[in-house]
Amino acid sequence: TKADIQYGVDNTLKYSLGGFSVVGNLNAYHFMIQSVNQQNEMFTYRSKLTLSYRFPSNIMAQITANSDGKSESTARICKCCRVEL
């Protein structure tokens, strides 16, 4: 691998009301991998939502959902002849 370049954004939001708590997280990023003969880049994301409730007896119940997504590669280009693979 000649280069591995990644950049993106990570956002977290938390909201609490009484015994309820909601936490949401979104991580979206773009990465590019370059080798001697080809280049590949992709945009992808990960998201997470957590719902929590704290009972009066200080016991907590929690539900969590996750989602991973990815897009198709934007380009695979042979550097020696500049032909898309």
Coordinates of C-alpha atoms in Angstrom, one line a residue:
T1 CA 0.0 0.0 0.0
K2 CA 1.4 3.3 -1.0
A3 CA -1.0 5.5 1.0
D4 CA -4.1 5.1 3.2
I5 CA -5.9 8.4 3.7
Q6 CA -9.0 8.7 5.9
Y7 CA -11.1 11.7 7.1
G8 CA -14.6 12.2 8.4
V9 CA -16.8 13.5 11.2
D10 CA -18.1 12.0 14.4
N11 CA -21.2 13.5 16.1
T12 CA -22.8 12.4 19.4
L13 CA -26.0 13.8 20.9
K14 CA -27.3 13.0 24.4
Y15 CA -30.7 13.9 25.8
S16 CA -31.9 13.1 29.3
L17 CA -35.3 13.6 30.9
G18 CA -36.1 12.1 34.3
G19 CA -35.0 8.4 34.2
F20 CA -34.9 8.3 30.4
S21 CA -31.7 8.9 28.4
V22 CA -31.2 8.8 24.6
V23 CA -27.7 8.8 23.1
G24 CA -27.2 9.0 19.3
N25 CA -23.9 8.7 17.5
L26 CA -23.1 9.1 13.8
N27 CA -19.6 8.6 12.3
A28 CA -19.3 9.3 8.6
Y29 CA -16.0 9.1 6.8
H30 CA -14.3 8.9 3.5
F31 CA -11.2 6.8 2.9
M32 CA -8.8 6.2 0.0
I33 CA -6.3 3.4 -0.5
Q34 CA -3.6 3.9 -3.1
S35 CA -1.1 1.2 -4.3
V36 CA 1.4 1.2 -7.1
N37 CA -1.2 0.0 -9.7
Q38 CA -4.6 1.0 -8.5
Q39 CA -6.6 3.4 -6.3
N40 CA -9.8 2.7 -4.4
E41 CA -11.9 5.2 -2.4
M42 CA -15.2 4.9 -0.5
F43 CA -17.6 6.8 1.7
T44 CA -19.1 4.9 4.6
Y45 CA -20.9 5.6 7.9
R46 CA -21.7 4.0 11.3
S47 CA -24.6 5.0 13.5
K48 CA -25.7 4.0 17.0
L49 CA -28.8 4.7 19.1
T50 CA -29.0 3.9 22.8
L51 CA -32.2 4.2 24.9
S52 CA -31.8 3.8 28.7
Y53 CA -34.1 3.9 31.6
R54 CA -33.0 4.1 35.2
F55 CA -35.5 2.6 37.6
P56 CA -36.0 4.1 41.1
S57 CA -34.1 1.1 42.7
N58 CA -31.0 2.3 40.7
I59 CA -31.3 -0.6 38.2
M60 CA -30.9 0.4 34.5
A61 CA -32.5 -1.1 31.4
Q62 CA -30.9 -0.4 28.0
I63 CA -31.7 -1.0 24.3
T64 CA -29.1 -0.4 21.6
A65 CA -29.3 -0.3 17.8
N66 CA -26.4 -0.2 15.4
S67 CA -26.2 0.4 11.7
D68 CA -23.1 0.1 9.4
G69 CA -23.4 1.4 5.8
K70 CA -21.1 1.7 2.9
S71 CA -21.3 3.0 -0.6
E72 CA -19.8 1.4 -3.7
S73 CA -16.3 2.3 -4.5
T74 CA -16.1 5.5 -6.4
A75 CA -13.1 4.5 -8.6
R76 CA -10.6 1.8 -9.2
I77 CA -8.1 3.1 -11.7
C78 CA -5.0 1.4 -13.0
K79 CA -2.2 3.9 -12.7
C80 CA 0.0 2.4 -15.4
C81 CA -2.6 2.8 -18.2
R82 CA -5.3 5.1 -16.5
V83 CA -8.1 2.5 -17.3
E84 CA -10.9 2.2 -14.8
L85 CA -11.0 -1.4 -13.4

